[in-house]
mmCIF file of C-alpha atoms in Angstrom:
data_model
loop_
_atom_site.group_PDB
_atom_site.id
_atom_site.type_symbol
_atom_site.label_atom_id
_atom_site.label_comp_id
_atom_site.label_asym_id
_atom_site.label_seq_id
_atom_site.Cartn_x
_atom_site.Cartn_y
_atom_site.Cartn_z
ATOM 1 C CA ASP A 1 166.194 95.230 -6.647
ATOM 2 C CA SER A 2 168.999 96.501 -5.020
ATOM 3 C CA GLY A 3 168.330 100.229 -6.350
ATOM 4 C CA VAL A 4 171.281 100.815 -8.380
ATOM 5 C CA THR A 5 170.801 100.308 -11.762
ATOM 6 C CA GLN A 6 173.122 99.293 -14.589
ATOM 7 C CA THR A 7 173.113 99.721 -18.455
ATOM 8 C CA PRO A 8 173.202 97.808 -20.595
ATOM 9 C CA LYS A 9 173.473 94.063 -18.810
ATOM 10 C CA HIS A 10 175.397 92.535 -21.876
ATOM 11 C CA LEU A 11 177.708 94.081 -24.431
ATOM 12 C CA ILE A 12 179.561 92.275 -27.043
ATOM 13 C CA THR A 13 182.148 94.627 -28.971
ATOM 14 C CA ALA A 14 185.028 94.158 -31.159
ATOM 15 C CA THR A 15 188.735 94.386 -30.213
ATOM 16 C CA GLY A 16 189.680 98.253 -30.613
ATOM 17 C CA GLN A 17 186.318 99.959 -30.016
ATOM 18 C CA ARG A 18 184.810 102.095 -27.410
ATOM 19 C CA VAL A 19 181.993 101.434 -24.901
ATOM 20 C CA THR A 20 180.153 103.158 -22.258
ATOM 21 C CA LEU A 21 178.714 101.920 -19.221
ATOM 22 C CA ARG A 22 175.790 103.802 -17.247
ATOM 23 C CA CYS A 23 175.186 103.469 -13.684
ATOM 24 C CA SER A 24 172.608 105.221 -11.667
ATOM 25 C CA PRO A 25 173.188 104.914 -7.955
ATOM 26 C CA ARG A 26 170.794 104.170 -5.107
ATOM 27 C CA SER A 27 168.650 107.309 -4.588
ATOM 28 C CA GLY A 28 170.145 109.501 -1.929
ATOM 29 C CA ASP A 29 173.662 107.713 -2.546
ATOM 30 C CA LEU A 30 176.251 110.673 -3.484
ATOM 31 C CA SER A 31 179.322 108.089 -3.850
ATOM 32 C CA VAL A 32 179.833 105.589 -6.906
ATOM 33 C CA TYR A 33 182.442 103.061 -7.319
ATOM 34 C CA TRP A 34 183.181 101.048 -10.269
ATOM 35 C CA TYR A 35 184.846 97.613 -9.718
ATOM 36 C CA GLN A 36 186.057 94.807 -12.629
ATOM 37 C CA GLN A 37 185.236 91.274 -11.682
ATOM 38 C CA SER A 38 187.595 89.044 -14.223
ATOM 39 C CA LEU A 39 187.922 85.285 -13.436
ATOM 40 C CA ASP A 40 191.847 85.578 -12.738
ATOM 41 C CA GLN A 41 191.907 89.006 -10.788
ATOM 42 C CA GLY A 42 188.536 88.795 -8.640
ATOM 43 C CA LEU A 43 187.137 92.132 -7.809
ATOM 44 C CA GLN A 44 189.287 95.118 -8.790
ATOM 45 C CA PHE A 45 188.505 98.661 -7.497
ATOM 46 C CA LEU A 46 188.862 100.984 -10.613
ATOM 47 C CA ILE A 47 187.656 104.256 -9.580
ATOM 48 C CA GLN A 48 185.339 106.190 -7.143
ATOM 49 C CA TYR A 49 183.526 109.508 -7.444
ATOM 50 C CA TYR A 50 181.739 111.356 -4.645
ATOM 51 C CA ASN A 51 179.215 113.991 -5.739
ATOM 52 C CA GLY A 52 180.645 114.502 -9.174
ATOM 53 C CA GLU A 53 184.235 114.720 -8.251
ATOM 54 C CA GLU A 54 186.829 112.127 -8.174
ATOM 55 C CA ARG A 55 188.039 110.867 -4.901
ATOM 56 C CA ALA A 56 190.160 107.588 -5.539
ATOM 57 C CA LYS A 57 191.571 105.765 -7.866
ATOM 58 C CA GLY A 58 192.669 101.860 -8.276
ATOM 59 C CA ASN A 59 193.838 99.937 -10.934
ATOM 60 C CA ILE A 60 192.314 101.849 -13.423
ATOM 61 C CA LEU A 61 193.814 101.699 -16.958
ATOM 62 C CA GLU A 62 194.695 105.202 -18.991
ATOM 63 C CA ARG A 63 192.361 103.593 -21.755
ATOM 64 C CA PHE A 64 189.923 103.904 -19.088
ATOM 65 C CA SER A 65 188.006 107.125 -17.942
ATOM 66 C CA ALA A 66 184.852 107.544 -15.721
ATOM 67 C CA GLN A 67 182.708 110.929 -14.338
ATOM 68 C CA GLN A 68 179.654 111.503 -12.433
ATOM 69 C CA PHE A 69 177.375 113.704 -13.730
ATOM 70 C CA PRO A 70 175.171 116.248 -11.627
ATOM 71 C CA ASP A 71 172.146 114.069 -11.499
ATOM 72 C CA LEU A 72 174.681 111.635 -9.859
ATOM 73 C CA HIS A 73 174.500 108.923 -12.379
ATOM 74 C CA SER A 74 178.011 107.659 -13.476
ATOM 75 C CA GLU A 75 179.509 106.442 -16.846
ATOM 76 C CA LEU A 76 182.345 104.489 -17.471
ATOM 77 C CA ASN A 77 184.245 104.368 -20.720
ATOM 78 C CA LEU A 78 186.493 101.917 -21.987
ATOM 79 C CA SER A 79 188.427 102.870 -25.107
ATOM 80 C CA SER A 80 190.884 100.791 -27.300
ATOM 81 C CA LEU A 81 189.424 97.463 -26.192
ATOM 82 C CA GLU A 82 191.410 94.332 -25.867
ATOM 83 C CA LEU A 83 190.592 90.923 -25.417
ATOM 84 C CA GLY A 84 191.619 91.009 -21.599
ATOM 85 C CA ASP A 85 189.344 93.668 -21.124
ATOM 86 C CA SER A 86 186.394 91.194 -21.122
ATOM 87 C CA ALA A 87 185.098 90.873 -17.772
ATOM 88 C CA LEU A 88 182.042 91.947 -15.261
ATOM 89 C CA TYR A 89 181.834 95.538 -14.428
ATOM 90 C CA PHE A 90 179.999 96.495 -11.223
ATOM 91 C CA CYS A 91 178.907 99.865 -10.173
ATOM 92 C CA ALA A 92 178.182 100.112 -6.713
ATOM 93 C CA SER A 93 177.169 103.083 -4.173
ATOM 94 C CA SER A 94 177.241 104.310 -0.756
ATOM 95 C CA SER A 95 175.595 106.923 1.492
ATOM 96 C CA LYS A 96 177.392 110.138 2.225
ATOM 97 C CA VAL A 97 181.090 109.395 3.232
ATOM 98 C CA GLY A 98 182.342 110.700 6.526
ATOM 99 C CA THR A 99 178.864 110.393 8.085
ATOM 100 C CA GLY A 100 179.438 106.543 8.937
ATOM 101 C CA GLY A 101 177.397 105.390 5.754
ATOM 102 C CA ILE A 102 180.062 103.823 4.336
ATOM 103 C CA GLY A 103 180.327 101.610 7.272
ATOM 104 C CA TYR A 104 177.502 100.071 6.291
ATOM 105 C CA GLY A 105 178.809 98.642 2.970
ATOM 106 C CA TYR A 106 178.179 99.138 -0.445
ATOM 107 C CA THR A 107 175.136 98.322 -2.572
ATOM 108 C CA PHE A 108 175.977 96.940 -5.915
ATOM 109 C CA GLY A 109 174.316 96.937 -9.282
ATOM 110 C CA SER A 110 173.348 93.764 -11.291
ATOM 111 C CA GLY A 111 176.768 94.351 -13.355
ATOM 112 C CA THR A 112 177.725 94.745 -17.049
ATOM 113 C CA ARG A 113 178.940 91.707 -18.667
ATOM 114 C CA LEU A 114 181.278 92.906 -21.441
ATOM 115 C CA THR A 115 182.567 90.652 -23.865
ATOM 116 C CA VAL A 116 185.491 91.652 -26.521
ATOM 117 C CA VAL A 117 185.900 89.316 -29.398
ATOM 118 C CA ALA B 1 198.114 98.345 1.741
ATOM 119 C CA GLN B 2 195.372 96.402 2.906
ATOM 120 C CA THR B 3 194.995 92.814 1.863
ATOM 121 C CA VAL B 4 192.525 90.278 2.107
ATOM 122 C CA THR B 5 192.844 86.400 2.140
ATOM 123 C CA GLN B 6 190.351 83.701 1.594
ATOM 124 C CA SER B 7 192.398 80.560 1.510
ATOM 125 C CA GLN B 8 189.680 78.199 0.312
ATOM 126 C CA PRO B 9 188.998 78.480 -3.421
ATOM 127 C CA GLU B 10 185.928 75.712 -3.148
ATOM 128 C CA MET B 11 183.996 74.606 -0.332
ATOM 129 C CA SER B 12 181.165 72.284 -0.138
ATOM 130 C CA VAL B 13 178.669 71.084 2.510
ATOM 131 C CA GLN B 14 175.527 68.913 2.847
ATOM 132 C CA GLU B 15 171.968 70.615 3.124
ATOM 133 C CA ALA B 16 171.198 71.708 6.870
ATOM 134 C CA GLU B 17 174.852 71.328 8.038
ATOM 135 C CA THR B 18 177.265 74.074 9.113
ATOM 136 C CA VAL B 19 180.224 75.254 7.513
ATOM 137 C CA THR B 20 182.602 77.996 7.953
ATOM 138 C CA LEU B 21 184.396 80.016 5.410
ATOM 139 C CA SER B 22 187.884 81.603 6.340
ATOM 140 C CA CYS B 23 189.317 85.036 5.689
ATOM 141 C CA THR B 24 192.352 86.952 6.805
ATOM 142 C CA TYR B 25 193.679 90.263 6.197
ATOM 143 C CA ASP B 26 196.558 92.227 6.830
ATOM 144 C CA THR B 27 196.289 95.783 7.976
ATOM 145 C CA SER B 28 198.121 98.884 9.985
ATOM 146 C CA GLU B 29 194.619 100.383 10.690
ATOM 147 C CA ASN B 30 192.889 100.178 14.138
ATOM 148 C CA ASN B 31 189.682 101.435 13.037
ATOM 149 C CA TYR B 32 187.884 99.549 10.171
ATOM 150 C CA TYR B 33 185.304 97.363 8.907
ATOM 151 C CA LEU B 34 185.043 93.950 7.734
ATOM 152 C CA PHE B 35 182.055 92.449 5.311
ATOM 153 C CA TRP B 36 180.851 89.198 3.588
ATOM 154 C CA TYR B 37 179.338 89.548 0.247
ATOM 155 C CA LYS B 38 177.489 86.700 -1.428
ATOM 156 C CA GLN B 39 177.561 86.316 -5.363
ATOM 157 C CA PRO B 40 175.000 83.650 -6.560
ATOM 158 C CA PRO B 41 174.880 82.328 -9.972
ATOM 159 C CA SER B 42 172.879 85.558 -10.866
ATOM 160 C CA ARG B 43 176.227 87.887 -10.224
ATOM 161 C CA GLN B 44 174.221 90.083 -8.013
ATOM 162 C CA MET B 45 176.341 90.995 -4.999
ATOM 163 C CA ILE B 46 174.556 90.973 -1.886
ATOM 164 C CA LEU B 47 175.948 92.075 1.563
ATOM 165 C CA VAL B 48 175.285 89.398 4.084
ATOM 166 C CA ILE B 49 177.043 90.318 7.193
ATOM 167 C CA ARG B 50 179.109 93.436 8.362
ATOM 168 C CA GLN B 51 181.693 93.836 11.377
ATOM 169 C CA GLU B 52 182.851 96.945 12.946
ATOM 170 C CA ALA B 53 186.521 96.621 14.209
ATOM 171 C CA TYR B 54 186.111 98.415 17.467
ATOM 172 C CA LYS B 55 183.232 96.130 18.575
ATOM 173 C CA GLN B 56 183.902 92.847 20.405
ATOM 174 C CA GLN B 57 180.747 91.108 19.891
ATOM 175 C CA ASN B 58 180.685 88.817 16.942
ATOM 176 C CA ALA B 59 177.765 89.939 14.295
ATOM 177 C CA THR B 60 175.061 87.464 13.502
ATOM 178 C CA GLU B 61 172.151 87.805 11.103
ATOM 179 C CA ASN B 62 169.919 85.029 11.110
ATOM 180 C CA ARG B 63 171.659 81.742 10.173
ATOM 181 C CA PHE B 64 174.992 83.949 9.469
ATOM 182 C CA SER B 65 177.625 84.540 12.124
ATOM 183 C CA VAL B 66 181.128 85.462 12.407
ATOM 184 C CA ASN B 67 184.246 84.555 14.391
ATOM 185 C CA PHE B 68 185.759 88.116 14.386
ATOM 186 C CA GLN B 69 189.474 87.873 16.074
ATOM 187 C CA LYS B 70 191.174 91.471 15.941
ATOM 188 C CA ALA B 71 194.590 90.046 17.347
ATOM 189 C CA ALA B 72 194.795 87.439 14.980
ATOM 190 C CA LYS B 73 193.243 89.396 11.719
ATOM 191 C CA SER B 74 190.547 86.746 10.997
ATOM 192 C CA PHE B 75 187.486 87.133 10.213
ATOM 193 C CA SER B 76 185.636 83.875 9.449
ATOM 194 C CA LEU B 77 182.079 83.026 8.593
ATOM 195 C CA LYS B 78 180.057 80.554 9.547
ATOM 196 C CA ILE B 79 176.643 79.385 7.954
ATOM 197 C CA SER B 80 173.871 77.221 9.823
ATOM 198 C CA ASP B 81 171.795 74.965 8.657
ATOM 199 C CA SER B 82 172.662 75.237 5.028
ATOM 200 C CA GLN B 83 170.464 75.658 2.385
ATOM 201 C CA LEU B 84 170.360 75.006 -1.472
ATOM 202 C CA GLY B 85 170.077 78.660 -2.082
ATOM 203 C CA ASP B 86 173.442 79.559 0.067
ATOM 204 C CA THR B 87 175.124 78.003 -2.805
ATOM 205 C CA ALA B 88 177.204 81.013 -4.333
ATOM 206 C CA MET B 89 180.614 82.829 -4.278
ATOM 207 C CA TYR B 90 181.572 84.586 -1.062
ATOM 208 C CA PHE B 91 183.598 87.604 -0.980
ATOM 209 C CA CYS B 92 185.331 88.447 2.229
ATOM 210 C CA ALA B 93 185.951 92.773 2.383
ATOM 211 C CA PHE B 94 187.717 95.360 4.273
ATOM 212 C CA MET B 95 187.248 98.905 4.380
ATOM 213 C CA LYS B 96 189.237 101.136 6.511
ATOM 214 C CA GLN B 97 187.345 103.736 8.710
ATOM 215 C CA LYS B 98 189.048 107.101 8.407
ATOM 216 C CA GLY B 99 189.842 109.216 5.823
ATOM 217 C CA SER B 100 187.104 110.270 2.770
ATOM 218 C CA GLN B 101 187.447 107.187 1.013
ATOM 219 C CA GLY B 102 185.582 104.163 1.212
ATOM 220 C CA ASN B 103 187.276 101.756 -0.575
ATOM 221 C CA LEU B 104 186.086 98.171 -0.194
ATOM 222 C CA ILE B 105 188.931 95.588 -0.806
ATOM 223 C CA PHE B 106 187.999 92.029 -1.787
ATOM 224 C CA GLY B 107 189.460 88.790 -1.046
ATOM 225 C CA LYS B 108 189.232 86.554 -4.018
ATOM 226 C CA GLY B 109 186.330 84.676 -2.867
ATOM 227 C CA THR B 110 185.300 80.968 -1.838
ATOM 228 C CA LYS B 111 183.107 79.076 -4.157
ATOM 229 C CA LEU B 112 180.466 77.333 -1.623
ATOM 230 C CA SER B 113 178.371 74.165 -2.844
ATOM 231 C CA VAL B 114 175.511 73.264 -0.786
ATOM 232 C CA LYS B 115 174.640 69.516 -1.772
ATOM 233 C CA PRO B 116 171.091 67.969 -1.221
#
């Protein structure tokens, strides 16, 4: 167990629907990162939150949004789903940015497998 | 923008043998971190080894070691005494040091199969 908890593990939904993926970071970690892993695109960075604030955006579609709550858990919302959104979505967390903690890499959750049919 | 390239989509090695996975990267930064992550069939992303760019000494973790060539922007992973449990996708990743963002940039991965 990495300490990063993602739910649900699997999700099957229809095109046009909206889903919410949840992530609880490792205890003490303030940063949360979302990544999308698809067969053809590899691991793509979506968005980062630090202590409730958005810190960086990657290749995140406008149909996707995220937030980090006061208890530091994060949710990734995916709407108007398309077949191409089918992928493995990872959440990762790291120690406080700026203290050198990020130099030790990220701790990943086990991912949410999203299948859009 | 930083990029990470893994030129070997797939590799195989016999159990107990040694294998080297290649990784090159492109950056204008001087200080940064490099990582190798392992993703077994369970899908979990597991940190294997890390290297700080300002350290000349190559990192080693048990059977895993790296060959870090900063000038050549090369960061290869050597796995000694390969075990069946080493079968996995291996991802090379880059993170710049400065700034408030710690964004890991991944290569596309190398699928390693360890054969008995």
